[in-house]
Every structure is written in C-alpha cells, then in structure tokens.
Coordinates of C-alpha atoms in Angstrom, one line a residue:
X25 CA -59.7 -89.9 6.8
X26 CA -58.8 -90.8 3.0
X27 CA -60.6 -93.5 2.4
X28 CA -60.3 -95.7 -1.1
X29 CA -63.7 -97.2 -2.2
X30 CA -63.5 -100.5 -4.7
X31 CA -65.4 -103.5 -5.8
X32 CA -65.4 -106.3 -8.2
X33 CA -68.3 -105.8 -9.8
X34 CA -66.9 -102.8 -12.0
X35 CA -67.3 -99.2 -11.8
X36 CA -71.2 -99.3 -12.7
X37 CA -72.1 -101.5 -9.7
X38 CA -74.9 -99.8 -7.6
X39 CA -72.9 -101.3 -4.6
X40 CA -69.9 -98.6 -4.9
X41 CA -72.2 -96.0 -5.0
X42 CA -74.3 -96.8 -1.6
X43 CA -70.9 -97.4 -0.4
X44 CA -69.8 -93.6 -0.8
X45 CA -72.9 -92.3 0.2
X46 CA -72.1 -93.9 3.8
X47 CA -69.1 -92.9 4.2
X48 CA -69.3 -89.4 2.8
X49 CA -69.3 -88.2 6.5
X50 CA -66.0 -90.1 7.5
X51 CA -63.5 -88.2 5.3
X52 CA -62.4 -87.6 1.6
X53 CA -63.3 -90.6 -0.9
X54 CA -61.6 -92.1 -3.9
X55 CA -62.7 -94.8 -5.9
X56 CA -60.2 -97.2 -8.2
X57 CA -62.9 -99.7 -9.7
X58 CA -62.5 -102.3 -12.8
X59 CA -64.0 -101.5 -16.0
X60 CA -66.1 -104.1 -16.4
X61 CA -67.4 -107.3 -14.0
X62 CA -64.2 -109.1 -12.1
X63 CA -66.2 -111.8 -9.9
X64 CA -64.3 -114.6 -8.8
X65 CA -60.7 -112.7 -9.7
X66 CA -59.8 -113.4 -6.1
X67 CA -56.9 -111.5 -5.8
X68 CA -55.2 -111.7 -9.1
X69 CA -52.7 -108.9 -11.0
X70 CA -52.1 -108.3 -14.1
X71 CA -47.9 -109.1 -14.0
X72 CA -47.1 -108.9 -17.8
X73 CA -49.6 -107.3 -19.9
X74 CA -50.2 -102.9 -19.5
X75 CA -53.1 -101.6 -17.8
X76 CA -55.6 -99.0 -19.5
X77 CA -56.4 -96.8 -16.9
X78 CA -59.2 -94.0 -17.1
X79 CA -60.4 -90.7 -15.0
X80 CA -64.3 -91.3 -15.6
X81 CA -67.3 -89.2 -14.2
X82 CA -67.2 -88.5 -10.4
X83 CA -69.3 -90.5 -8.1
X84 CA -71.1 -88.1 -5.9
X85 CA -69.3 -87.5 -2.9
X86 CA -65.7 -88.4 -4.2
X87 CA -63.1 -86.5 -4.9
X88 CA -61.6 -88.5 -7.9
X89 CA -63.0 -91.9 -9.9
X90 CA -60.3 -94.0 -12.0
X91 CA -61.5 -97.0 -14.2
X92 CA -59.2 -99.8 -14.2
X93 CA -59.2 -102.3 -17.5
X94 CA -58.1 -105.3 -14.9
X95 CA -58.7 -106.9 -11.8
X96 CA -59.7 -106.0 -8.9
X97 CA -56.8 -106.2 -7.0
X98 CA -55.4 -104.0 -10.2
X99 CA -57.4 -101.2 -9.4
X100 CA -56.7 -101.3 -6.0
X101 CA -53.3 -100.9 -6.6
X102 CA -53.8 -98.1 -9.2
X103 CA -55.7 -96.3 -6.6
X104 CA -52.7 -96.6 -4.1
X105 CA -50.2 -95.5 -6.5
X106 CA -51.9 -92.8 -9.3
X107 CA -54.0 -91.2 -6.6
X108 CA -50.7 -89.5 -4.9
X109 CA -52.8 -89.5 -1.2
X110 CA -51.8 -91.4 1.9
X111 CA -55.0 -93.4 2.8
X112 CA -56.2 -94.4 6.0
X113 CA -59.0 -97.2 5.1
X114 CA -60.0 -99.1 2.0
X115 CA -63.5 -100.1 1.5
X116 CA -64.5 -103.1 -1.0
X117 CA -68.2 -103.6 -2.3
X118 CA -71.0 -103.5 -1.5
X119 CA -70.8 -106.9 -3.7
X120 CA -73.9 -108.2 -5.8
X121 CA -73.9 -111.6 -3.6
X122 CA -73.0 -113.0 -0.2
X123 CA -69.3 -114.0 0.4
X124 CA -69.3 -116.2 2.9
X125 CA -67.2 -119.8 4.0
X126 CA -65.5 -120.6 0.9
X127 CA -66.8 -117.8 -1.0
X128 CA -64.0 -115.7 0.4
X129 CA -61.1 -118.4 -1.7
X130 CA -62.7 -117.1 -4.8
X131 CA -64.2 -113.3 -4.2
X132 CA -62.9 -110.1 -5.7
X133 CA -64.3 -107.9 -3.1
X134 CA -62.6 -109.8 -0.3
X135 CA -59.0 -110.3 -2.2
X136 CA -59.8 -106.5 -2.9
X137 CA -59.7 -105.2 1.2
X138 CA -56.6 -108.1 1.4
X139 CA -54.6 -106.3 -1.2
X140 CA -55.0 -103.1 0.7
X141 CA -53.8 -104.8 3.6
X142 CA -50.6 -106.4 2.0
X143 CA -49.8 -102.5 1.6
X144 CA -50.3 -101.9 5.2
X145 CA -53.8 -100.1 4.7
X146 CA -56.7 -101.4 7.0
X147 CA -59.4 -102.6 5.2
X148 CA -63.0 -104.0 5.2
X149 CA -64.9 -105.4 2.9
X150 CA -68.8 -106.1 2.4
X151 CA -71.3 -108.4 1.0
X152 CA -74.8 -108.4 0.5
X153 CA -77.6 -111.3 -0.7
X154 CA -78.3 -108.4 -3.6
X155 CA -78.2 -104.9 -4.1
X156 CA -82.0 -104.4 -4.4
X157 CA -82.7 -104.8 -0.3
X158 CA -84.7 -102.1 0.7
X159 CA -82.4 -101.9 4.3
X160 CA -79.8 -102.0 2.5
X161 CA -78.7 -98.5 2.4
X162 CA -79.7 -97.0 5.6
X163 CA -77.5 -100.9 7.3
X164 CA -74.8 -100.1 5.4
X165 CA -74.7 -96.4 7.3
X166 CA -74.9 -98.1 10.8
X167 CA -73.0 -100.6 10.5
X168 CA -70.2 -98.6 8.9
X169 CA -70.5 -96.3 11.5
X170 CA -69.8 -98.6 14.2
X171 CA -67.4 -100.0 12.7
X172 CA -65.2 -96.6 12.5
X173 CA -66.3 -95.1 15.5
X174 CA -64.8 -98.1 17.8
X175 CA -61.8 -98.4 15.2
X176 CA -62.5 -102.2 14.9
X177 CA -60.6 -102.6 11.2
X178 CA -57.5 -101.7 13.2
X179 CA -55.5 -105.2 13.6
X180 CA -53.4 -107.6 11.1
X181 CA -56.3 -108.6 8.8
X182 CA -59.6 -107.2 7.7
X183 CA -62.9 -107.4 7.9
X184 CA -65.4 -109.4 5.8
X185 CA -68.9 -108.1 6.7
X186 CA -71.8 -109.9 5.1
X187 CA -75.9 -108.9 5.2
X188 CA -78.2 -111.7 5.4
X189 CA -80.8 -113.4 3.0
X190 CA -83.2 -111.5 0.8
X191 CA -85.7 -113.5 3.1
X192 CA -85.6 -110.9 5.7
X193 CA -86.9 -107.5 6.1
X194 CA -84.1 -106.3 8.1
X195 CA -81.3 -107.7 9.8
X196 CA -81.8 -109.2 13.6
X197 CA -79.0 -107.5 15.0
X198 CA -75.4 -107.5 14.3
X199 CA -72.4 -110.9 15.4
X200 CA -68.9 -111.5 14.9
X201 CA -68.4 -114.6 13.2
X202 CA -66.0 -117.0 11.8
X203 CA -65.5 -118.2 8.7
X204 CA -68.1 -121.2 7.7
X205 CA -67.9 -124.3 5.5
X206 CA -70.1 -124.6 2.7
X207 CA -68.7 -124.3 -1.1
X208 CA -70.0 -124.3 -4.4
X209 CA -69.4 -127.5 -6.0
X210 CA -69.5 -127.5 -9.7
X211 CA -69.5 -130.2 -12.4
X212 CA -68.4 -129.6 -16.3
X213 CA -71.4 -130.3 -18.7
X214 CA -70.4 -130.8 -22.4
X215 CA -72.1 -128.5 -24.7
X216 CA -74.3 -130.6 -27.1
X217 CA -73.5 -127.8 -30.3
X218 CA -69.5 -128.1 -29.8
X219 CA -67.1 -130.8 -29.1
X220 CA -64.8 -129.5 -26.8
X221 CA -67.1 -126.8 -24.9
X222 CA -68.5 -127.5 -21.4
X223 CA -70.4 -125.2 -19.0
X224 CA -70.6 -125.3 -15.4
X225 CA -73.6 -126.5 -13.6
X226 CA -73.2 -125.3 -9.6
X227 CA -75.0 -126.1 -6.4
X228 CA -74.2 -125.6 -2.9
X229 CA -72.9 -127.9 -0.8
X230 CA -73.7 -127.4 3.1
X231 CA -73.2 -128.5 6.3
X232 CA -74.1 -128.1 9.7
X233 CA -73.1 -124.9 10.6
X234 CA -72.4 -123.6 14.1
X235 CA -73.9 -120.4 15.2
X236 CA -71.0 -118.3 15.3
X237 CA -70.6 -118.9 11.7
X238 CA -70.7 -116.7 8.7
X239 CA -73.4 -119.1 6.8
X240 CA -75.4 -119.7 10.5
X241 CA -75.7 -115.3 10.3
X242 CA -76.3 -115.2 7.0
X243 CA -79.3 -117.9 7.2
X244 CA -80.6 -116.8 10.6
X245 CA -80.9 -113.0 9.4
X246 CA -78.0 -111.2 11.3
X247 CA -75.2 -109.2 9.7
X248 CA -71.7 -111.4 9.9
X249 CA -68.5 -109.4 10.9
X250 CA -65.4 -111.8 10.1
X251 CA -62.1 -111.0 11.1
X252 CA -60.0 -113.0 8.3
X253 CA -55.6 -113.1 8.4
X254 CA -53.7 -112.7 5.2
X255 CA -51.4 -115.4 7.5
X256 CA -52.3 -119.2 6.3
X257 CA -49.6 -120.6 8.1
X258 CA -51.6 -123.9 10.2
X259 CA -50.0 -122.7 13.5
X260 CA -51.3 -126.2 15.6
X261 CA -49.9 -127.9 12.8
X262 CA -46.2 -126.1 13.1
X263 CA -45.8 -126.6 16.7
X264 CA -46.7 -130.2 15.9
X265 CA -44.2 -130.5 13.1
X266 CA -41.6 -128.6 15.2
X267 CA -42.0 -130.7 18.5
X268 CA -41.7 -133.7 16.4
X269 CA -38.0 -132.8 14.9

C-alpha cells in the first residue's frame, strides 16, 4: 500500500514517528505534517493566503517528508496533491492527548483522517493520553495490524482509535465504541496587566458514560475504536420532518 502519515502536532511530534515505524511493514510511507503545533485546527484550510511548503529530512522508513506552514488539513492535502502517488490509507497521529466525545469537534488529528476521506481515501486516526507510555509503541504495532489485516477502515467514515489513561500499564484489551459526551468547558479570565486580554481557564465536564463509549474505554483502560461519518445529517429527525409535510 501507499500510505500518507500526518498529525497536528507538527512534523517534530514523537507521535508521527512511532506511527511509521508501525506501519513500515504495510507498504511505502509518506508523511505531509504542519510546521509547527496545529491543535484544535479541526479541519480548517488555508482558502486565501499561499502555503510555504518544504522537503525536510526523511523520517526513517519513508520515502518522502514535506513540511507544511498551515493546518493540518493543509498538509494533508499537500500530500495528496505534490506527492504525485495514488494512496491507499491515511494515517493521522499518534496525537499528544486523548480525542474523545467532543474532543473530536475540535481535533486536528481527527479533521486530519476526515479530510483524507472527503478525497475518497480511507483513513484512521489515533490518540493517545501522552506520548511517553511505555506500551505505547509495541500497541500501536497490534492494533494497527489488526486493523489492516481485517480491512476494517474500509467503509464511508473513518476510524478514531484512542489509548487509555496514563494510569494503566497496558491496555485491558481492545472495544469498538461510540462517540461519548463529555466537553471541555472554558471560561474567559481577564488578564490583570492588560485591559482587553483574557485567557482561558478549562475543566472537564462529565457525565455518566455508558460502556460502549469512547470516555467509559478510555477511563476503564481499553483501547476505543470509533467508527465516526463525515454525514451530520440527524436522519430520525428527517424522516420526522418529512412525515410531518
């Protein structure tokens, strides 16, 4: 396969490179990454202003590494286009944090893999607590694995794949999950050195999660595989509207 590896967390991210060290045995890697740190980009372009674009040092294992000064969503679309390959599977991560329930609204990595799949390339991205687990690596290789032997990218969304809490030595085992409901809810705090300056002060709001949730993996120590659509349409809701006309 040609596979295109990228990430929000820029080109330096430890993340990108465990990435390509897994999948060096499934086929011939490329990797389109931002210049610099992209969290939270979603899945933003750059529509108006150019691009700087830059071949930079091979990764080991890849065949070709561009640097892209924009989002991630921008280097994922460099990669499609300036790499002149036909790819089979894009790969986003492994990000410096979890991106679960909400987390996916706001993520890079995720709006990364959904990118790919608006240009009809499966795609899968992953998530871990932080980059420092000592399973990390050698997870990352089976779960991968699994996931391309059985072909289990292959339908009309992709697939958000989350590790579990720092708390745990390893994961429990592997589920297949659905997207949970906890958010970050943050509140502006004026900056007592400038009049019209705030910063953000964040916390977690949770609920009750149900155990074949994203956030019930991620806090019971199991690896989360979530099927997400790039469809929002409320179905329910549409027949509802429709039957009422």
């Amino acid at each position: 396969m040609n596979i295109l590896i990228v990430n929000d967390d820029g080109i330096e991210s430890e993340g990108i490179k465990i990435l390509a060290r897994a999948l060096t045995p499934h086929g011939k890697l490329y990797v389109a990454a931002p210049a610099n740190e992209q969290s939270g980009k979603s899945q933003s372009i750059s529509l108006k202003q150019t691009l700087k674009i830059e071949n930079t040092d091979l990764i080991p294992g890849t065949m070709r590494t561009i640097k892209v000064y924009g989002s991630p969503a921008d280097a994922v679309r460099a990669g499609l286009s300036l790499f002149n390959v036909e790819f089979d599977l894009v790969v986003s991560g492994i990000n410096n944090g979890a991106n679960i329930a909400k987390d996916i609204l706001y993520s890079g990595t995720v709006g990364s893999a959904k990118e790919a799949k608006i240009y009809g390339i499966n795609a899968i991205a992953f998530s871990a607590d932080n980059l420092d687990l000592d399973y990390l690596y050698d997870e990352t290789i089976k779960t991968i694995d699994e996931i391309i032997e059985n072909k289990l990218y292959e339908f009309d969304g992709i697939l958000n794949v989350n590790f579990p809490r720092f708390t745990f030595e390893k994961p429990k085992g592997v589920i297949f999950t659905k997207q949970g409901e906890r958010y970050y809810h943050s509140e502006f705090i004026k900056k007592t050195s400038s009049e019209n300056e705030y910063y953000l002060k964040g916390s977690i709001t949770n609920f009750n999660e149900d155990e074949d949730t994203d956030v019930w993996a991620y806090n019971n120590g199991y690896i989360s595989i979530t099927p997400l659509t790039l469809d929002n349409t409320n179905y329910k809701i549409l027949r509802k509207l429709t039957n009422n006309l």
